[in-house]
Short mmCIF file of C-alpha atoms and ligand atoms in Angstrom, two decimals:
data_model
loop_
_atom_site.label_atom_id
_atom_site.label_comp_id
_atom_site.label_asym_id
_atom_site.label_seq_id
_atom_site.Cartn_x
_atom_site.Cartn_y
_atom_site.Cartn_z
CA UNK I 1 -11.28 -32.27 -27.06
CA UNK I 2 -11.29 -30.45 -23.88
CA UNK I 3 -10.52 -32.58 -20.92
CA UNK I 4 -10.25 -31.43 -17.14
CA UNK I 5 -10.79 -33.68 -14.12
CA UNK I 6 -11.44 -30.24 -12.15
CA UNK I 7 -10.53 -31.97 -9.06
CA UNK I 8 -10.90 -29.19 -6.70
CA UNK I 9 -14.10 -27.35 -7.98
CA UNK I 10 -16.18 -29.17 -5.09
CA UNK I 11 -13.55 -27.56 -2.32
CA UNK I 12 -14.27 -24.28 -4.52
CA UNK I 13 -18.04 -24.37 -3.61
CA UNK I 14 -17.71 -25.23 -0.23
CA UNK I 15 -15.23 -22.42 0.18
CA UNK I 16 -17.83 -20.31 -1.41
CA UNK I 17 -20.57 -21.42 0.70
CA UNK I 18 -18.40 -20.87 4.03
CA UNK I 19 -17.56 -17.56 2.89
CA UNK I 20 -21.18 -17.19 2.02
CA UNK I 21 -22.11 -18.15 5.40
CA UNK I 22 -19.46 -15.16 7.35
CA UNK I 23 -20.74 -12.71 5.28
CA UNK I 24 -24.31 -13.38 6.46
CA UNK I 25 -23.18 -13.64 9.90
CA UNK I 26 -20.91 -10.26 9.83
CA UNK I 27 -23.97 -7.91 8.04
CA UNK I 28 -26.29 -9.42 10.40
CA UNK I 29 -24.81 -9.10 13.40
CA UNK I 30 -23.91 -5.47 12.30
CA UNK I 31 -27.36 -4.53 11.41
CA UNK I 32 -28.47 -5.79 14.51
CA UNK I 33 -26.76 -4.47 16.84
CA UNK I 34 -27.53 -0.62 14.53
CA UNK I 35 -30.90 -1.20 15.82
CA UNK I 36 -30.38 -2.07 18.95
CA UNK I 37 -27.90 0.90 19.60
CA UNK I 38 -30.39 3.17 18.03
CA UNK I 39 -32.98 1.94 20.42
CA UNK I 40 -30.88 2.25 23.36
CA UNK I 41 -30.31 5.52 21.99
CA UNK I 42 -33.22 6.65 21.90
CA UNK I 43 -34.07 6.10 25.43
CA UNK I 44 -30.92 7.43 26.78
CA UNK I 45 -32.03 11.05 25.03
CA UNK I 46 -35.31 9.98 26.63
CA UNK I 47 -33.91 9.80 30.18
CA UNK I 48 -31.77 12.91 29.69
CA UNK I 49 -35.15 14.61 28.39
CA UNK I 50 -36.46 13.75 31.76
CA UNK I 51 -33.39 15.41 33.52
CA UNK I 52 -33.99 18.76 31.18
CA UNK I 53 -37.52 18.67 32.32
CA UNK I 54 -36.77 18.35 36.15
CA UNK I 55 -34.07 21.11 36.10
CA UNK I 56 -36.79 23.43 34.51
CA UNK I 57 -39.68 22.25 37.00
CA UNK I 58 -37.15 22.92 40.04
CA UNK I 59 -35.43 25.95 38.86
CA UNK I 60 -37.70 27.66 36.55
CA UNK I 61 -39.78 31.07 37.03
CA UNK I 62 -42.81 29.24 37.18
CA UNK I 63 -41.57 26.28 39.32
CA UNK I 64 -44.20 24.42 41.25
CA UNK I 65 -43.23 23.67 45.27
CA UNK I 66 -39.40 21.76 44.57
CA UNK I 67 -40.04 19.66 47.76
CA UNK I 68 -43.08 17.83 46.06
CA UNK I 69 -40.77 16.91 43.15
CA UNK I 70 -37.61 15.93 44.89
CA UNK I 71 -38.51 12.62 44.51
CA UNK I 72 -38.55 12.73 40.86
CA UNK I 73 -35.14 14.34 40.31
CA UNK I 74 -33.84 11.76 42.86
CA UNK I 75 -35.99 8.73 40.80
CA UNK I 76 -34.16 9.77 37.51
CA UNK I 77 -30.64 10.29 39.09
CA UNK I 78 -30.94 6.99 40.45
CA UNK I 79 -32.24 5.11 37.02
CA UNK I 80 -29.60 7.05 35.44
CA UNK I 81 -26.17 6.55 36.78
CA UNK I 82 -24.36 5.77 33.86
CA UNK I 83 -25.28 8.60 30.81
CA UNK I 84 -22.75 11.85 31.57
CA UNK I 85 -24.49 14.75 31.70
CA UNK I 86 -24.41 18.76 31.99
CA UNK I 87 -26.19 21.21 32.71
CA UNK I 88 -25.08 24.99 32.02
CA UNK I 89 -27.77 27.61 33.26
CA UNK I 90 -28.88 30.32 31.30
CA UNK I 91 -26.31 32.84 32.48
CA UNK I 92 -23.67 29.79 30.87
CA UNK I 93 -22.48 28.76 34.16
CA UNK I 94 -22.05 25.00 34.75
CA UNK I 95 -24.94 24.44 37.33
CA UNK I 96 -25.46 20.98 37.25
CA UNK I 97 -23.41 17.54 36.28
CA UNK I 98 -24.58 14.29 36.34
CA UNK I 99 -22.14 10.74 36.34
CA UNK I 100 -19.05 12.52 35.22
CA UNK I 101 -15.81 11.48 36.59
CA UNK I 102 -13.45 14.95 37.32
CA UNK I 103 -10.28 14.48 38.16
CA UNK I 104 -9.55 14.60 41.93
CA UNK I 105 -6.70 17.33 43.01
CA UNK I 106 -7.85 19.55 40.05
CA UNK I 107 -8.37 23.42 41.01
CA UNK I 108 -11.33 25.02 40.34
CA UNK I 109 -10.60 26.76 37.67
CA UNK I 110 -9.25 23.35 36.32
CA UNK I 111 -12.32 21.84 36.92
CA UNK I 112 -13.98 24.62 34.95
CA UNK I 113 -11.94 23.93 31.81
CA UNK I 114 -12.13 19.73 32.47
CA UNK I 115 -15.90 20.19 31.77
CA UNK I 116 -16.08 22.39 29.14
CA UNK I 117 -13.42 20.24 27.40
CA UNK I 118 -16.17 17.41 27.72
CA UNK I 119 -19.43 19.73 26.93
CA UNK I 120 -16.86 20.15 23.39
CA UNK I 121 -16.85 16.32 22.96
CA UNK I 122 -20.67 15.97 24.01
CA UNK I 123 -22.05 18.64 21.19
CA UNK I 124 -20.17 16.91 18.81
CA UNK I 125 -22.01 13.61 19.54
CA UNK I 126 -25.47 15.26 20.47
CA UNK I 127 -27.18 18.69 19.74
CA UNK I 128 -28.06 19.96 24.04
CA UNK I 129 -31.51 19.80 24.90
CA UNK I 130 -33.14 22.98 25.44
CA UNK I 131 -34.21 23.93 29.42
CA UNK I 132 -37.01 26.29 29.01
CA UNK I 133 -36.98 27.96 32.24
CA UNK I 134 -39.63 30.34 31.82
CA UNK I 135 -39.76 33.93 31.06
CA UNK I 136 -37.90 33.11 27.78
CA UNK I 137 -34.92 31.84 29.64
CA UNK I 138 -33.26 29.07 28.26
CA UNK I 139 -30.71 26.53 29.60
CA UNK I 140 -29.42 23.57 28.12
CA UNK I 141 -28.49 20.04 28.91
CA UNK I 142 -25.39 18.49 26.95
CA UNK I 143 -24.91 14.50 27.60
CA UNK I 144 -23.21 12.05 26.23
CA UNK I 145 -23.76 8.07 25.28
CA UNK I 146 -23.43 6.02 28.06
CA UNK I 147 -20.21 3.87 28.46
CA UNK I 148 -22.79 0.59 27.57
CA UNK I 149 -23.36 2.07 24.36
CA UNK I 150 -20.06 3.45 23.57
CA UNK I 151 -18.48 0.01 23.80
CA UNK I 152 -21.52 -1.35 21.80
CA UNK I 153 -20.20 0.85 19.06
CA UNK I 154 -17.07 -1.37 18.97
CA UNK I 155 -19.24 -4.45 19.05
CA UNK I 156 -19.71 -5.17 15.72
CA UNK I 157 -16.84 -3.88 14.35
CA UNK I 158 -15.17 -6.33 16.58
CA UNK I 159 -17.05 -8.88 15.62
CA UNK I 160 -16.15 -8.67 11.68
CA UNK I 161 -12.62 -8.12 12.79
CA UNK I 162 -12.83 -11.62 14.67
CA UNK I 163 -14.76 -13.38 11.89
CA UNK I 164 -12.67 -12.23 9.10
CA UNK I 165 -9.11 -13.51 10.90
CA UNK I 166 -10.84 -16.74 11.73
CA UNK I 167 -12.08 -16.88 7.56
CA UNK I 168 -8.50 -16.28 6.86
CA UNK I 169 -7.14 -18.80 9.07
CA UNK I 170 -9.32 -21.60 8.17
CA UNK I 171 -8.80 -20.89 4.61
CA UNK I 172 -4.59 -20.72 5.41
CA UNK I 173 -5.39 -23.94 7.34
CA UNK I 174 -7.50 -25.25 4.85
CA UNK I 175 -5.29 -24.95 1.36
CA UNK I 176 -1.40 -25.54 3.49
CA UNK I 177 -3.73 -28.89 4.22
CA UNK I 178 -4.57 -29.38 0.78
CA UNK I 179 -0.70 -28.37 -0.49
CA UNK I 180 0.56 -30.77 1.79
CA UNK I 181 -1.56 -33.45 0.58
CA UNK I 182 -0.63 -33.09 -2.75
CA UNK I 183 2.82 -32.84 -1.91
CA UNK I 184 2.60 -36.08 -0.33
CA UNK I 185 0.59 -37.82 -3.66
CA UNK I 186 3.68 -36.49 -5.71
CA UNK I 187 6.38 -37.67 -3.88
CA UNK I 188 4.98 -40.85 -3.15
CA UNK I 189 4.33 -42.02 -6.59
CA UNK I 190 7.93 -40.75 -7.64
CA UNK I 191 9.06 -42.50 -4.93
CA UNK I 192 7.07 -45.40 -5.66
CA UNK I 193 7.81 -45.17 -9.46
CA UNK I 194 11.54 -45.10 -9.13
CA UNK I 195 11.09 -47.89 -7.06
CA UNK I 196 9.38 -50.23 -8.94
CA UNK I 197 11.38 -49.50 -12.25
CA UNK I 198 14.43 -50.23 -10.29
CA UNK I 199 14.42 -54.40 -10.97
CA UNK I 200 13.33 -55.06 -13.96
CA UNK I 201 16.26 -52.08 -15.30
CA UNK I 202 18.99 -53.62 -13.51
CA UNK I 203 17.78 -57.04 -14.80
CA UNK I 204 17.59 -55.80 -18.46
CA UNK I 205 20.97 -54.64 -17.82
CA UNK I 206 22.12 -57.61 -17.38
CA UNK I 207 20.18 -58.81 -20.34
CA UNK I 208 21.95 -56.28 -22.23
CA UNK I 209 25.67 -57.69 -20.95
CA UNK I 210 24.76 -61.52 -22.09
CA UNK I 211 24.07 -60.04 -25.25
CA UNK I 212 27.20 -58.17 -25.66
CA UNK I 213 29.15 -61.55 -24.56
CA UNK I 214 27.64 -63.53 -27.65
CA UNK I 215 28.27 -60.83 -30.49
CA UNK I 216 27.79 -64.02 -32.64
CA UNK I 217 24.03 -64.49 -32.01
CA UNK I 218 23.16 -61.13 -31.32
CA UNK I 219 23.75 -58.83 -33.55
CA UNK I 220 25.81 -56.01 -31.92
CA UNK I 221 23.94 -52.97 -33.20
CA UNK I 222 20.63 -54.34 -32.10
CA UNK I 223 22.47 -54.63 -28.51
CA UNK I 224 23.51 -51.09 -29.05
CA UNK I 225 20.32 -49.97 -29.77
CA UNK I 226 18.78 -52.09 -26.59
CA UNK I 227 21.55 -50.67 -24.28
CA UNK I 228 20.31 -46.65 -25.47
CA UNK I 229 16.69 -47.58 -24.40
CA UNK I 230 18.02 -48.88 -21.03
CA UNK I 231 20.10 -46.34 -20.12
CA UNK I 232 17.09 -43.73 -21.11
CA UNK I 233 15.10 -45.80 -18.62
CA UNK I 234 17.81 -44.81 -16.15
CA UNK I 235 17.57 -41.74 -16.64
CA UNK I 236 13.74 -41.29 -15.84
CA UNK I 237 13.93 -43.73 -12.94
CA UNK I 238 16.93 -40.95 -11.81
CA UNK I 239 14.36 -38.64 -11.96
CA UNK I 240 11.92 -40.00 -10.07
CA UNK I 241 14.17 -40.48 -7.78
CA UNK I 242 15.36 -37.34 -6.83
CA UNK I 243 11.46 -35.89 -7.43
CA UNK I 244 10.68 -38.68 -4.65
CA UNK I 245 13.55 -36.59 -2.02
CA UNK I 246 15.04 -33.39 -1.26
CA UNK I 247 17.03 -33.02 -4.34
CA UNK I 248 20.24 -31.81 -4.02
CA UNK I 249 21.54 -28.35 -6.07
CA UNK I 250 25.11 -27.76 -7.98
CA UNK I 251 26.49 -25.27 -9.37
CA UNK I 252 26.03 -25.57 -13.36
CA UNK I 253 26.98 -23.56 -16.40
CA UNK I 254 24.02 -22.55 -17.38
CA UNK I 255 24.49 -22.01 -21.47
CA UNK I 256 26.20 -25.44 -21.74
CA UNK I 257 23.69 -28.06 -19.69
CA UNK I 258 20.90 -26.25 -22.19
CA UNK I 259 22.93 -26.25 -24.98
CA UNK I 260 23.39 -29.85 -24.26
CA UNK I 261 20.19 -31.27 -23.84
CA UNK I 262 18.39 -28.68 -26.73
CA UNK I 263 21.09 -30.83 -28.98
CA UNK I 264 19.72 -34.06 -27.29
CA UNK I 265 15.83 -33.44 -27.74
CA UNK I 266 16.96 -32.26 -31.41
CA UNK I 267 17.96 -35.55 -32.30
CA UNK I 268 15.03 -37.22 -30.84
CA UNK I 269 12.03 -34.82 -32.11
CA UNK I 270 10.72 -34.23 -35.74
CA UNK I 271 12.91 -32.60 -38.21
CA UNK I 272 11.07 -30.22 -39.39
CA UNK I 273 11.42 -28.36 -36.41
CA UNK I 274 13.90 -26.13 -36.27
CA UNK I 275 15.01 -25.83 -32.96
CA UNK I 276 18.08 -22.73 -32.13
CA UNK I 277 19.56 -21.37 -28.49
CA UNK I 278 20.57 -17.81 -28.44
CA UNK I 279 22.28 -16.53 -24.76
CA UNK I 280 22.91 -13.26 -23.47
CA UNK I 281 23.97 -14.62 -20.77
CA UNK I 282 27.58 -14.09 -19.50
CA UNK I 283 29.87 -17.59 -20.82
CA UNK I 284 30.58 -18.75 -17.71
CA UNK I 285 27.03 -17.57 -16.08
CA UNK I 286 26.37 -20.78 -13.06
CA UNK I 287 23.21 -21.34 -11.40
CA UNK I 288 22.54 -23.77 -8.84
CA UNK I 289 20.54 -26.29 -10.16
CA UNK I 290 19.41 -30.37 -10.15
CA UNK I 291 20.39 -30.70 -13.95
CA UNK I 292 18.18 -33.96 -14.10
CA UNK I 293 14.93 -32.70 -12.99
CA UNK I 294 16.15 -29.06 -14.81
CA UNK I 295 16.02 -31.10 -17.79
CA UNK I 296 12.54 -32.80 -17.25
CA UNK I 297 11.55 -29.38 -17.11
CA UNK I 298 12.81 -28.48 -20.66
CA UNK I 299 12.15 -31.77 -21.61
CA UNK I 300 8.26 -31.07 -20.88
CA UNK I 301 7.81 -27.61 -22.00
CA UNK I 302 9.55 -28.88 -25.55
CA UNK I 303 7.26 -31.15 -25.83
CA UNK I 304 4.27 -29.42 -25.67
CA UNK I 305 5.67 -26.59 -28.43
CA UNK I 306 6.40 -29.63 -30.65
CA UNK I 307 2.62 -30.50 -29.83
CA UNK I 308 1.20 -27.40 -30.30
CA UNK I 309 3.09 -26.54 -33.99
CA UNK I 310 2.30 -30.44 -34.78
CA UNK I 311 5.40 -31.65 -35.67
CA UNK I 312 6.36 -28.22 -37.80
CA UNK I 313 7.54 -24.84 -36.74
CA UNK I 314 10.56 -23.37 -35.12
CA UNK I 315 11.41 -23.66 -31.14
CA UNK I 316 13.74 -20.94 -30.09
CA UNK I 317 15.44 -20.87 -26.34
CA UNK I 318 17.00 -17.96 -25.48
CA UNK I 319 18.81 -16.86 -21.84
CA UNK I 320 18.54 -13.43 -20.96
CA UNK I 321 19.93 -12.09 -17.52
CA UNK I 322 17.67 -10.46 -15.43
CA UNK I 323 17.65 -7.15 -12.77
CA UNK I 324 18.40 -8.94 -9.37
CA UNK I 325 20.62 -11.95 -10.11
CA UNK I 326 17.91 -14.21 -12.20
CA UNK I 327 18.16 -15.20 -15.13
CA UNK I 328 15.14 -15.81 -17.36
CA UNK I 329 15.08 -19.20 -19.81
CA UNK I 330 12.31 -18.04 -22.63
CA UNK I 331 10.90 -20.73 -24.84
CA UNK I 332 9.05 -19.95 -27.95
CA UNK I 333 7.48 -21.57 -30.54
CA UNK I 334 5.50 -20.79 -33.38
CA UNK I 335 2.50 -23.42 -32.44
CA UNK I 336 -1.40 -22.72 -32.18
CA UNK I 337 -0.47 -20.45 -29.26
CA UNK I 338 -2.68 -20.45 -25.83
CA UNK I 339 -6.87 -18.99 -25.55
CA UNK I 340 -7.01 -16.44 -23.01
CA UNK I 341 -8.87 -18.35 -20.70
CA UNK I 342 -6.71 -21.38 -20.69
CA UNK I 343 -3.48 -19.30 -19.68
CA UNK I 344 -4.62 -19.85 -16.28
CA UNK I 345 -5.02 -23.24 -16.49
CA UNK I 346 -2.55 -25.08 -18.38
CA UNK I 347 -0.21 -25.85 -15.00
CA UNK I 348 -3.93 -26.79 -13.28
CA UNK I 349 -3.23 -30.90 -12.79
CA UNK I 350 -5.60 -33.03 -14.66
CA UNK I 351 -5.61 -29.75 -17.71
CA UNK I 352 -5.43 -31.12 -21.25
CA UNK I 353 -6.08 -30.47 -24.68
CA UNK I 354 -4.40 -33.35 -26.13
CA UNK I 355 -6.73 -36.76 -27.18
CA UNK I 356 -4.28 -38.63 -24.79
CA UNK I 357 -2.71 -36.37 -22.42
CA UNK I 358 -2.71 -36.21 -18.88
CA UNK I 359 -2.49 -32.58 -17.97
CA UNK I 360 0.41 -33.65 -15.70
CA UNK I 361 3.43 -32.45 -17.78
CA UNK I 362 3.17 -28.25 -16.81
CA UNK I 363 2.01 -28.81 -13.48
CA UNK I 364 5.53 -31.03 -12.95
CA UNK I 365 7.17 -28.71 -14.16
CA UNK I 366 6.23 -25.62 -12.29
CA UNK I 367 6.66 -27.64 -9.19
CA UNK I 368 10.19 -28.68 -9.93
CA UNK I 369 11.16 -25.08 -11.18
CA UNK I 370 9.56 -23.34 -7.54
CA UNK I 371 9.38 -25.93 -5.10
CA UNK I 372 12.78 -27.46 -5.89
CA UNK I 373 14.51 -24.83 -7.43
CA UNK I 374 12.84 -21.56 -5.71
CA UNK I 375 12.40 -20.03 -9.45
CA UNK I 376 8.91 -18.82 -11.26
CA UNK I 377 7.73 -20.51 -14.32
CA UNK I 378 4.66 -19.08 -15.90
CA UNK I 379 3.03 -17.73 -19.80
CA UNK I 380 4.90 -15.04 -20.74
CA UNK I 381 2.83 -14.78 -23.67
CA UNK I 382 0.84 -16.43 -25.80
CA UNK I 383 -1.26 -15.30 -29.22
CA UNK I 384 -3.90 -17.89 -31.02
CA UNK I 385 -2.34 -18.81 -34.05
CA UNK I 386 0.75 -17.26 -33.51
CA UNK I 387 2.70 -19.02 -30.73
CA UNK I 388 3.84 -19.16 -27.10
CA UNK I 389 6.77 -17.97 -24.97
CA UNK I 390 6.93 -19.93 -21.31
CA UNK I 391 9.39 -18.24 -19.08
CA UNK I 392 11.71 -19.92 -16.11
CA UNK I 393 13.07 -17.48 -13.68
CA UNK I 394 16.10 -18.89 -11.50
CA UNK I 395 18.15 -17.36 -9.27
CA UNK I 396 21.50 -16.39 -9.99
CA UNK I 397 22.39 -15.94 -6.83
CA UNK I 398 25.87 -16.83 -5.07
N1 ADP T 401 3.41 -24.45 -26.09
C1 ADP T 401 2.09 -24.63 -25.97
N2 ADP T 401 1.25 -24.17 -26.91
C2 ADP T 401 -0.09 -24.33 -26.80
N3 ADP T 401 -0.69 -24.97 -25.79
C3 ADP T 401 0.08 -25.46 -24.81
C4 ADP T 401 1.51 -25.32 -24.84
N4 ADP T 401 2.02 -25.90 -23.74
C5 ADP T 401 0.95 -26.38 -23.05
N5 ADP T 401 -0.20 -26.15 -23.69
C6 ADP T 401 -1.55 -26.50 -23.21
O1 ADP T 401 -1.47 -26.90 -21.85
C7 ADP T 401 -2.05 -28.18 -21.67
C8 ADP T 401 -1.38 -28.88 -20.51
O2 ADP T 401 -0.06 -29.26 -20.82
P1 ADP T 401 0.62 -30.43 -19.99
O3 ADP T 401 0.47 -30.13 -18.54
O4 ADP T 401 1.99 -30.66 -20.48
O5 ADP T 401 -0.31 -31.66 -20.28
P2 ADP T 401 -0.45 -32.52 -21.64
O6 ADP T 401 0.75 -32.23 -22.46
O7 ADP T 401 -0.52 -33.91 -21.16
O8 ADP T 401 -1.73 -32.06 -22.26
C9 ADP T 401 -1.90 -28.84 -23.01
O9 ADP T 401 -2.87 -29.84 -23.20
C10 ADP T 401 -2.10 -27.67 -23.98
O10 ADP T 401 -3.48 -27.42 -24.14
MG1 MG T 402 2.75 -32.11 -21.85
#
């Protein structure tokens, strides 16, 4: 049966949707202002059409009286004061310039090469416009966007700039929210957990010493037996303890704690699996670790290969040194191995395959392995039928 209280799919579409929703906004805005700078750019060739057309009627061969059309020139200077324009006669002299800026304290000859130097940058934006001056004399007009437009160029390009950081941030905003929330429900119920098993342990404790005082009415390997399951109980409520605060890190051979505890769970899980450490790690190799909650971690990813080969198989753990002081703690087992598409999801909370499992184990134990312990633990590989390898990374570092 495949169970998964996917807790977080709603936040998935509504991250969808406001992503959705930018997108829209960003191509929108973009093709909207293309159109409008295409309009405006259109009429800026327009006016500079109309400043072609007057240098030909006042200059040209066939010019009519210039007096009479003085007015016009002066109408489309003044409607025009912000498009840059040239005009270079037929002879290619510079005859005319319209809302250029030139340097002041330049020499002529300076001036002369400031303006071709611009003419350069204007052909590359616009082809000139023709001056027919008559007699098959030609000028031409070179201009340039006007500074309104240029900037509109940057417009949208701002704009998408501005509306992808603020995506980004809400989403930052958004999931350090959600981490922090979850961080809270975790250390809460450890907290809370620890807690509560905390009286009724040290009062079964004390069950266990009135026992021990009357060996004649209780049987002493019953109290034995009674005392095991208490101290057990200890050691989970220790665990919850330090899940439920900043746990503190030693120093700890690395080969012996798992040694240790692989002989522990061996004793406690079905014979017929077979269950081996191999190390090529150095004897004395330490890492700083919280042995207790190092041990949950084990304890949980054992469990699952015992799950997963049903009670029969083999469950190998082997220590291998890795380039930049880790280590790496493989753990293998010959169970019904991993799908594809679950590999992403087994350390999801609330994931499980199991009739009666709460999909709480993995995601435990990755958080104890990186948020406690700074280390990676992840599928190294997995094959259907075959088996699965997790991997813990931990620093070695000193
Ligand atoms: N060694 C493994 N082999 C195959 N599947 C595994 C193994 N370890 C974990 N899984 C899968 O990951 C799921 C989640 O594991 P876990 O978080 O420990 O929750 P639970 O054990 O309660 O199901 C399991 O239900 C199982 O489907
Ligand atoms: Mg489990």
């Amino acid at each position: 049966m495949l169970k998964s209280f996917d807790i977080y799919s709603q936040n998935n579409i509504l991250k969808i949707i406001v992503a959705l929703n930018l997108l829209l906004v960003g191509t929108g805005s973009l093709l909207y202002t293309n159109r409008l700078i295409s309009r405006l750019e259109d009429r800026e060739e327009h006016y500079v059409q109309l400043y072609a057309k007057s240098i030909a009627y006042l200059f040209g061969s066939n010019s009519i009286n210039a007096g009479d059309l003085n007015f016009v020139t002066s109408e489309i200077l003044e409607a025009n004061k912000s498009i840059p324009a040239i005009y270079v006669n037929p002879d290619g002299q510079i005859a005319g310039k319209l809302n250029i800026e030139v340097p002041s304290n330049l020499t002529d000859a300076e001036i002369e090469q400031f303006l071709r130097k611009t003419i350069d940058e204007m052909r590359n934006r616009h082809q000139a416009l023709v001056v027919d001056m008559g007699n098959g004399e030609r000028g031409l007009v070179y201009y340039n966007n006007s500074s309104l437009l240029r900037q509109l160029q940057y417009f949208p390009y701002a704009l998408l700039t501005i509306l992808t950081a603020l995506g980004v941030l809400a989403y930052l905003a958004f999931s350090s929210s959600r981490r922090a929330e979850q961080n809270r429900v975790w250390v809460g119920l450890a907290k809370e957990t620890a807690h509560q098993l905390g009286t009724p342990m040290s009062s079964l404790m004390a069950w266990v010493e009135y026992m021990r005082s009357d060996p004649a009415q209780y049987d002493e390997s019953i109290t034995d037996e009674i005392e095991k399951d208490v101290r057990r109980l200890e050691t989970i409520t220790a665990r919850f303890s330090s899940i439920g605060s900043i746990p503190t890190l030693k120093d700890e051979n690395l080969n012996e704690v798992v040694q240790q505890f692989t002989d522990y769970l061996a004793r406690r899980i079905s014979t017929k699996v077979k269950m081996s450490v191999s190390s090529q790690l150095p004897a004395n190799q330490t890492v700083k670790i919280n042995k207790l909650l190092f041990e949950w971690v084990i304890e949980n990813i054992c469990k699952n290969a015992v799950d997963a080969m049903k009670g029969v198989g083999e469950l190998r753990l082997n220590l291998t040194p890795l380039p930049h002081q880790e280590v790496a703690i493989d753990i293998t087992d010959t169970g019904k191995g991993i799908s594809k598409k679950n590999i992403q999801k087994v350390f999801t909370p609330g994931f499980s395959t199991k009739q009666r499992g709460w999909g709480l184990g993995l995601t435990l134990a990755k958080r104890i392995v990186e948020e406690y312990h700074n280390g990676r633990l992840f599928v190294k590989s997995s094959e259907v039928g075959k088996g699965t390898t997790f991997r813990i990374v931990l620093s070695a570092e000193r």
